[in-house]
Amino acid sequence: MTTADTLTRVRVDGPGWRGPALLARPGPSSRPVRALLAFGHGFLQRPWRYAGLLHGLAELGCLTVAPDTQTGPLPRHTRLAVALTATLEWARQQAGGSCAAYTIGHSMGAGAALLALTRDERVDGAVLLSGLDTRPSMLAALPRVTRPTLHVVGTDDTVVPPERSRQLYAAVPQSATWREIEGGGHCG
């Protein structure tokens, strides 16, 4: 299955947010869907910039939806977090059943993914790729997080150096896992 076969532009109509998104649906051989993912993009990026990653997640059996919102120079992290949780609810309906639902994001989108986890109990966990704190800061809410978080950084990331992501990791004391990609940069 090619990336073009996996990805579809959709319109999400979820609780609290409506808008365009990019859907990466697992192929027929991946049934049933293993997990639902709502993906938050990085600063000034659009979901299609992550087509290869979204396709790879679909190949692993994950139904992944990336809302296309807050892409301009003055993004509102709270609105992206709301879009992520609304997108997960929409994805639950599309999957026709219940399975684990996670937020995942890159850079600014990782911060929004973690913010969504702090605000909605229906989110089962979060994956942060070069994660950043949000504006306003969510650090005060993180010690109460008990659901799993995975923090992935590149050791050579100069846009979001690992020590900035470690701030989020350290604030989630109960359920955080830290992984470093040796020689990895901000986008790979």
PDB file of C-alpha atoms in Angstrom:
ATOM      1  CA  MET A   1       0.000   0.000   0.000  1.00  0.00           C
ATOM      2  CA  THR A   2       1.416   3.423  -0.955  1.00  0.00           C
ATOM      3  CA  THR A   3       1.217   6.679   0.978  1.00  0.00           C
ATOM      4  CA  ALA A   4      -1.311   7.984  -1.555  1.00  0.00           C
ATOM      5  CA  ASP A   5      -3.529   4.931  -0.930  1.00  0.00           C
ATOM      6  CA  THR A   6      -3.395   5.421   2.841  1.00  0.00           C
ATOM      7  CA  LEU A   7      -4.091   9.171   3.164  1.00  0.00           C
ATOM      8  CA  THR A   8      -7.414  10.928   2.677  1.00  0.00           C
ATOM      9  CA  ARG A   9      -8.523  14.486   3.335  1.00  0.00           C
ATOM     10  CA  VAL A  10     -11.604  14.461   5.564  1.00  0.00           C
ATOM     11  CA  ARG A  11     -13.848  16.867   7.425  1.00  0.00           C
ATOM     12  CA  VAL A  12     -14.013  16.171  11.154  1.00  0.00           C
ATOM     13  CA  ASP A  13     -17.183  17.037  13.032  1.00  0.00           C
ATOM     14  CA  GLY A  14     -16.276  16.319  16.634  1.00  0.00           C
ATOM     15  CA  PRO A  15     -17.298  17.756  19.992  1.00  0.00           C
ATOM     16  CA  GLY A  16     -15.818  21.239  20.320  1.00  0.00           C
ATOM     17  CA  TRP A  17     -14.117  21.372  16.922  1.00  0.00           C
ATOM     18  CA  ARG A  18     -15.019  21.061  13.248  1.00  0.00           C
ATOM     19  CA  GLY A  19     -12.564  21.303  10.433  1.00  0.00           C
ATOM     20  CA  PRO A  20     -10.355  19.684   7.815  1.00  0.00           C
ATOM     21  CA  ALA A  21      -7.964  16.877   8.672  1.00  0.00           C
ATOM     22  CA  LEU A  22      -5.741  14.295   7.088  1.00  0.00           C
ATOM     23  CA  LEU A  23      -6.798  10.687   7.739  1.00  0.00           C
ATOM     24  CA  ALA A  24      -4.379   7.757   7.573  1.00  0.00           C
ATOM     25  CA  ARG A  25      -6.408   4.559   7.576  1.00  0.00           C
ATOM     26  CA  PRO A  26      -4.854   1.111   7.994  1.00  0.00           C
ATOM     27  CA  GLY A  27      -5.145  -1.218   5.042  1.00  0.00           C
ATOM     28  CA  PRO A  28      -7.503  -4.202   5.032  1.00  0.00           C
ATOM     29  CA  SER A  29      -4.769  -6.522   6.297  1.00  0.00           C
ATOM     30  CA  SER A  30      -4.444  -4.418   9.477  1.00  0.00           C
ATOM     31  CA  ARG A  31      -7.960  -5.065  10.775  1.00  0.00           C
ATOM     32  CA  PRO A  32      -8.948  -4.618  13.483  1.00  0.00           C
ATOM     33  CA  VAL A  33      -7.581  -1.146  14.158  1.00  0.00           C
ATOM     34  CA  ARG A  34      -4.962  -1.423  16.921  1.00  0.00           C
ATOM     35  CA  ALA A  35      -5.153   2.169  18.175  1.00  0.00           C
ATOM     36  CA  LEU A  36      -6.651   5.554  17.423  1.00  0.00           C
ATOM     37  CA  LEU A  37      -4.212   8.464  17.159  1.00  0.00           C
ATOM     38  CA  ALA A  38      -4.782  12.201  16.889  1.00  0.00           C
ATOM     39  CA  PHE A  39      -1.634  13.849  15.536  1.00  0.00           C
ATOM     40  CA  GLY A  40      -0.627  17.458  16.299  1.00  0.00           C
ATOM     41  CA  HIS A  41       1.683  19.159  13.795  1.00  0.00           C
ATOM     42  CA  GLY A  42       4.664  21.380  14.522  1.00  0.00           C
ATOM     43  CA  PHE A  43       4.803  25.187  14.356  1.00  0.00           C
ATOM     44  CA  LEU A  44       3.922  26.604  10.911  1.00  0.00           C
ATOM     45  CA  GLN A  45       3.471  23.083   9.524  1.00  0.00           C
ATOM     46  CA  ARG A  46       0.518  21.418   7.852  1.00  0.00           C
ATOM     47  CA  PRO A  47      -0.458  17.774   8.404  1.00  0.00           C
ATOM     48  CA  TRP A  48       0.542  16.717   4.874  1.00  0.00           C
ATOM     49  CA  ARG A  49       4.181  17.503   5.796  1.00  0.00           C
ATOM     50  CA  TYR A  50       3.969  14.390   8.008  1.00  0.00           C
ATOM     51  CA  ALA A  51       2.533  12.121   5.288  1.00  0.00           C
ATOM     52  CA  GLY A  52       5.340   9.557   5.622  1.00  0.00           C
ATOM     53  CA  LEU A  53       4.916   9.288   9.387  1.00  0.00           C
ATOM     54  CA  LEU A  54       1.119   9.070   9.141  1.00  0.00           C
ATOM     55  CA  HIS A  55       1.439   6.353   6.485  1.00  0.00           C
ATOM     56  CA  GLY A  56       3.884   4.419   8.693  1.00  0.00           C
ATOM     57  CA  LEU A  57       1.481   4.589  11.639  1.00  0.00           C
ATOM     58  CA  ALA A  58      -1.324   3.301   9.405  1.00  0.00           C
ATOM     59  CA  GLU A  59       0.909   0.408   8.314  1.00  0.00           C
ATOM     60  CA  LEU A  60       1.234  -0.480  12.020  1.00  0.00           C
ATOM     61  CA  GLY A  61      -2.574  -0.662  12.296  1.00  0.00           C
ATOM     62  CA  CYS A  62      -3.230   2.787  13.753  1.00  0.00           C
ATOM     63  CA  LEU A  63      -6.102   4.900  12.480  1.00  0.00           C
ATOM     64  CA  THR A  64      -4.483   8.346  12.623  1.00  0.00           C
ATOM     65  CA  VAL A  65      -6.163  11.704  12.096  1.00  0.00           C
ATOM     66  CA  ALA A  66      -4.241  14.995  11.907  1.00  0.00           C
ATOM     67  CA  PRO A  67      -6.380  18.121  12.285  1.00  0.00           C
ATOM     68  CA  ASP A  68      -5.401  20.931   9.920  1.00  0.00           C
ATOM     69  CA  THR A  69      -5.754  23.871  12.312  1.00  0.00           C
ATOM     70  CA  GLN A  70      -3.573  26.416  14.137  1.00  0.00           C
ATOM     71  CA  THR A  71      -1.037  26.394  11.297  1.00  0.00           C
ATOM     72  CA  GLY A  72      -0.325  30.133  11.163  1.00  0.00           C
ATOM     73  CA  PRO A  73       2.248  32.311  12.931  1.00  0.00           C
ATOM     74  CA  LEU A  74       0.085  32.855  16.051  1.00  0.00           C
ATOM     75  CA  PRO A  75      -1.219  29.385  16.952  1.00  0.00           C
ATOM     76  CA  ARG A  76      -3.386  28.797  19.990  1.00  0.00           C
ATOM     77  CA  HIS A  77      -2.146  25.636  21.675  1.00  0.00           C
ATOM     78  CA  THR A  78      -5.365  25.201  23.628  1.00  0.00           C
ATOM     79  CA  ARG A  79      -7.371  25.172  20.400  1.00  0.00           C
ATOM     80  CA  LEU A  80      -5.069  22.566  18.875  1.00  0.00           C
ATOM     81  CA  ALA A  81      -5.504  20.426  22.024  1.00  0.00           C
ATOM     82  CA  VAL A  82      -9.303  20.730  21.705  1.00  0.00           C
ATOM     83  CA  ALA A  83      -9.052  19.762  18.029  1.00  0.00           C
ATOM     84  CA  LEU A  84      -7.004  16.689  18.986  1.00  0.00           C
ATOM     85  CA  THR A  85      -9.581  15.426  21.499  1.00  0.00           C
ATOM     86  CA  ALA A  86     -12.463  16.170  19.105  1.00  0.00           C
ATOM     87  CA  THR A  87     -10.586  14.299  16.388  1.00  0.00           C
ATOM     88  CA  LEU A  88     -10.167  11.278  18.664  1.00  0.00           C
ATOM     89  CA  GLU A  89     -13.914  11.178  19.289  1.00  0.00           C
ATOM     90  CA  TRP A  90     -14.557  11.390  15.553  1.00  0.00           C
ATOM     91  CA  ALA A  91     -12.017   8.593  14.978  1.00  0.00           C
ATOM     92  CA  ARG A  92     -13.812   6.395  17.540  1.00  0.00           C
ATOM     93  CA  GLN A  93     -16.970   6.701  15.458  1.00  0.00           C
ATOM     94  CA  GLN A  94     -15.073   5.918  12.238  1.00  0.00           C
ATOM     95  CA  ALA A  95     -13.457   2.826  13.768  1.00  0.00           C
ATOM     96  CA  GLY A  96     -16.827   1.474  14.827  1.00  0.00           C
ATOM     97  CA  GLY A  97     -15.581   0.158  18.125  1.00  0.00           C
ATOM     98  CA  SER A  98     -13.527   0.873  21.130  1.00  0.00           C
ATOM     99  CA  CYS A  99      -9.776   0.704  21.198  1.00  0.00           C
ATOM    100  CA  ALA A 100      -7.036   2.692  22.868  1.00  0.00           C
ATOM    101  CA  ALA A 101      -6.927   6.383  21.919  1.00  0.00           C
ATOM    102  CA  TYR A 102      -3.736   8.426  22.108  1.00  0.00           C
ATOM    103  CA  THR A 103      -2.594  11.896  21.201  1.00  0.00           C
ATOM    104  CA  ILE A 104       0.725  12.212  19.424  1.00  0.00           C
ATOM    105  CA  GLY A 105       2.516  15.292  18.237  1.00  0.00           C
ATOM    106  CA  HIS A 106       5.706  16.898  17.032  1.00  0.00           C
ATOM    107  CA  SER A 107       7.252  19.980  18.669  1.00  0.00           C
ATOM    108  CA  MET A 108       4.397  22.456  19.281  1.00  0.00           C
ATOM    109  CA  GLY A 109       1.930  19.681  18.418  1.00  0.00           C
ATOM    110  CA  ALA A 110       3.534  17.464  21.067  1.00  0.00           C
ATOM    111  CA  GLY A 111       2.819  20.127  23.666  1.00  0.00           C
ATOM    112  CA  ALA A 112      -0.792  20.256  22.480  1.00  0.00           C
ATOM    113  CA  ALA A 113      -0.970  16.432  22.626  1.00  0.00           C
ATOM    114  CA  LEU A 114       0.156  16.474  26.258  1.00  0.00           C
ATOM    115  CA  LEU A 115      -2.216  19.346  27.040  1.00  0.00           C
ATOM    116  CA  ALA A 116      -5.091  17.272  25.601  1.00  0.00           C
ATOM    117  CA  LEU A 117      -4.076  14.420  27.916  1.00  0.00           C
ATOM    118  CA  THR A 118      -4.295  16.729  30.953  1.00  0.00           C
ATOM    119  CA  ARG A 119      -7.775  17.914  29.967  1.00  0.00           C
ATOM    120  CA  ASP A 120      -9.612  14.798  28.800  1.00  0.00           C
ATOM    121  CA  GLU A 121      -9.824  11.460  30.617  1.00  0.00           C
ATOM    122  CA  ARG A 122     -10.808   9.695  27.387  1.00  0.00           C
ATOM    123  CA  VAL A 123      -7.229  10.123  26.100  1.00  0.00           C
ATOM    124  CA  ASP A 124      -5.318   6.976  27.117  1.00  0.00           C
ATOM    125  CA  GLY A 125      -1.807   8.407  26.724  1.00  0.00           C
ATOM    126  CA  ALA A 126       0.420  10.737  24.727  1.00  0.00           C
ATOM    127  CA  VAL A 127       3.514  10.439  22.528  1.00  0.00           C
ATOM    128  CA  LEU A 128       5.705  13.528  22.308  1.00  0.00           C
ATOM    129  CA  LEU A 129       8.276  13.945  19.538  1.00  0.00           C
ATOM    130  CA  SER A 130      10.566  16.856  20.534  1.00  0.00           C
ATOM    131  CA  GLY A 131       7.899  18.135  22.910  1.00  0.00           C
ATOM    132  CA  LEU A 132       7.532  21.756  24.018  1.00  0.00           C
ATOM    133  CA  ASP A 133       5.524  23.405  26.772  1.00  0.00           C
ATOM    134  CA  THR A 134       2.416  25.287  25.679  1.00  0.00           C
ATOM    135  CA  ARG A 135       1.289  28.892  26.059  1.00  0.00           C
ATOM    136  CA  PRO A 136      -0.114  29.265  28.644  1.00  0.00           C
ATOM    137  CA  SER A 137       2.106  26.739  30.390  1.00  0.00           C
ATOM    138  CA  MET A 138       0.654  23.357  31.344  1.00  0.00           C
ATOM    139  CA  LEU A 139       3.494  22.428  33.728  1.00  0.00           C
ATOM    140  CA  ALA A 140       1.334  22.861  36.843  1.00  0.00           C
ATOM    141  CA  ALA A 141      -1.131  20.210  35.576  1.00  0.00           C
ATOM    142  CA  LEU A 142       1.483  17.572  34.684  1.00  0.00           C
ATOM    143  CA  PRO A 143       2.174  16.094  38.148  1.00  0.00           C
ATOM    144  CA  ARG A 144      -1.442  14.818  38.180  1.00  0.00           C
ATOM    145  CA  VAL A 145      -0.999  12.842  34.926  1.00  0.00           C
ATOM    146  CA  THR A 146      -1.136   9.097  35.591  1.00  0.00           C
ATOM    147  CA  ARG A 147      -1.663   7.837  32.036  1.00  0.00           C
ATOM    148  CA  PRO A 148       1.427   6.842  30.017  1.00  0.00           C
ATOM    149  CA  THR A 149       3.533   9.359  28.138  1.00  0.00           C
ATOM    150  CA  LEU A 150       6.403   8.627  25.787  1.00  0.00           C
ATOM    151  CA  HIS A 151       8.932  11.416  25.205  1.00  0.00           C
ATOM    152  CA  VAL A 152      11.157  10.929  22.132  1.00  0.00           C
ATOM    153  CA  VAL A 153      13.982  13.355  21.307  1.00  0.00           C
ATOM    154  CA  GLY A 154      16.891  13.546  18.909  1.00  0.00           C
ATOM    155  CA  THR A 155      20.213  14.090  20.655  1.00  0.00           C
ATOM    156  CA  ASP A 156      21.272  16.571  17.946  1.00  0.00           C
ATOM    157  CA  ASP A 157      18.010  18.564  17.866  1.00  0.00           C
ATOM    158  CA  THR A 158      18.959  22.254  17.747  1.00  0.00           C
ATOM    159  CA  VAL A 159      15.387  23.574  17.341  1.00  0.00           C
ATOM    160  CA  VAL A 160      14.086  21.940  20.527  1.00  0.00           C
ATOM    161  CA  PRO A 161      17.173  20.752  22.405  1.00  0.00           C
ATOM    162  CA  PRO A 162      16.531  17.619  24.514  1.00  0.00           C
ATOM    163  CA  GLU A 163      16.831  19.588  27.762  1.00  0.00           C
ATOM    164  CA  ARG A 164      13.711  21.595  26.797  1.00  0.00           C
ATOM    165  CA  SER A 165      11.734  18.388  26.243  1.00  0.00           C
ATOM    166  CA  ARG A 166      13.120  16.936  29.465  1.00  0.00           C
ATOM    167  CA  GLN A 167      11.267  19.697  31.345  1.00  0.00           C
ATOM    168  CA  LEU A 168       7.959  18.088  30.328  1.00  0.00           C
ATOM    169  CA  TYR A 169       9.246  14.584  31.041  1.00  0.00           C
ATOM    170  CA  ALA A 170      10.376  15.543  34.547  1.00  0.00           C
ATOM    171  CA  ALA A 171       6.998  17.115  35.311  1.00  0.00           C
ATOM    172  CA  VAL A 172       5.148  13.806  34.660  1.00  0.00           C
ATOM    173  CA  PRO A 173       6.627  11.740  37.482  1.00  0.00           C
ATOM    174  CA  GLN A 174       4.425   8.644  37.495  1.00  0.00           C
ATOM    175  CA  SER A 175       4.073   7.426  33.965  1.00  0.00           C
ATOM    176  CA  ALA A 176       6.724   8.913  31.687  1.00  0.00           C
ATOM    177  CA  THR A 177       9.175   7.071  29.439  1.00  0.00           C
ATOM    178  CA  TRP A 178      12.173   8.860  27.873  1.00  0.00           C
ATOM    179  CA  ARG A 179      13.830   7.764  24.613  1.00  0.00           C
ATOM    180  CA  GLU A 180      16.690   9.406  22.733  1.00  0.00           C
ATOM    181  CA  ILE A 181      17.525   8.886  19.069  1.00  0.00           C
ATOM    182  CA  GLU A 182      21.310   9.177  18.898  1.00  0.00           C
ATOM    183  CA  GLY A 183      22.271  11.721  16.232  1.00  0.00           C
ATOM    184  CA  GLY A 184      18.629  12.583  15.541  1.00  0.00           C
ATOM    185  CA  GLY A 185      17.626  16.139  14.716  1.00  0.00           C
ATOM    186  CA  HIS A 186      14.354  17.976  15.036  1.00  0.00           C
ATOM    187  CA  CYS A 187      12.746  16.330  12.018  1.00  0.00           C
ATOM    188  CA  GLY A 188      14.472  12.984  11.969  1.00  0.00           C
TER     189      GLY A 188
END
